[in-house]
Amino acid sequence: MDSDRLSAFADVFSAVGGVDAFWSTFCSCGESAAGADRAEGERRGQAERISAWVELDR
C-alpha cells in the first residue's frame, strides 16, 4: 500500500508541474505580445514627430 501512495503522490506532483509549466509559458507569451505592441506604438509615435522637406535650388 505504501508503494501505491508514493506512486499516486508522484503522479499528482508531475501533473501539477505540467500545469505550472504550461501556465508560466502562457503568461510569458502574453507579456511578450504586450511588450511588442508597446514597442510598435513607441516607434510609430517617434515616426509621427519626424518631418522633412526637400527643396531644389537652381
C-alpha positions as a printed Julia matrix, in Angstrom:
58×3 Matrix{Float64}:
  0.0    0.0     0.0
  2.88   2.37    0.74
  4.17   1.94   -2.79
  0.75   2.87   -4.21
  0.63   6.07   -2.17
  4.09   7.05   -3.3
  3.15   6.4    -6.92
 -0.03   8.47   -6.56
  1.91  11.32   -4.98
  4.43  11.22   -7.84
  1.6   11.34  -10.39
 -0.03  14.33   -8.69
  3.3   16.13   -8.36
  4.02  15.53  -12.04
  0.59  16.81  -13.09
  0.97  19.97  -11.0
  4.41  20.56  -12.51
  3.0   20.19  -16.02
  0.2   22.65  -15.35
  2.69  25.1   -13.83
  4.97  24.84  -16.87
  2.03  25.46  -19.21
  0.79  28.43  -17.16
  4.26  30.0   -16.99
  4.67  29.71  -20.76
  1.19  31.11  -21.37
  1.82  34.13  -19.13
  5.22  34.9   -20.61
  3.77  34.83  -24.15
  1.17  37.39  -23.15
  3.84  39.69  -21.76
  5.88  39.39  -24.95
  2.91  40.36  -27.08
  2.13  43.35  -24.85
  5.77  44.46  -24.99
  5.81  44.16  -28.78
  2.64  46.26  -29.05
  4.1   48.9   -26.75
  7.37  48.99  -28.73
  5.45  49.34  -32.0
  3.46  52.24  -30.53
  6.66  53.98  -29.46
  8.19  53.58  -32.94
  5.06  54.94  -34.59
  4.95  57.87  -32.17
  8.55  58.75  -32.96
  7.92  58.48  -36.71
  4.96  60.86  -36.4
  7.19  63.53  -34.81
  9.73  63.46  -37.66
  9.23  65.62  -40.74
 11.42  66.72  -43.63
 11.22  68.98  -46.66
 13.04  68.63  -49.92
 13.89  71.82  -51.81
 15.6   72.18  -55.14
 17.71  75.31  -55.67
 18.6   76.29  -59.23
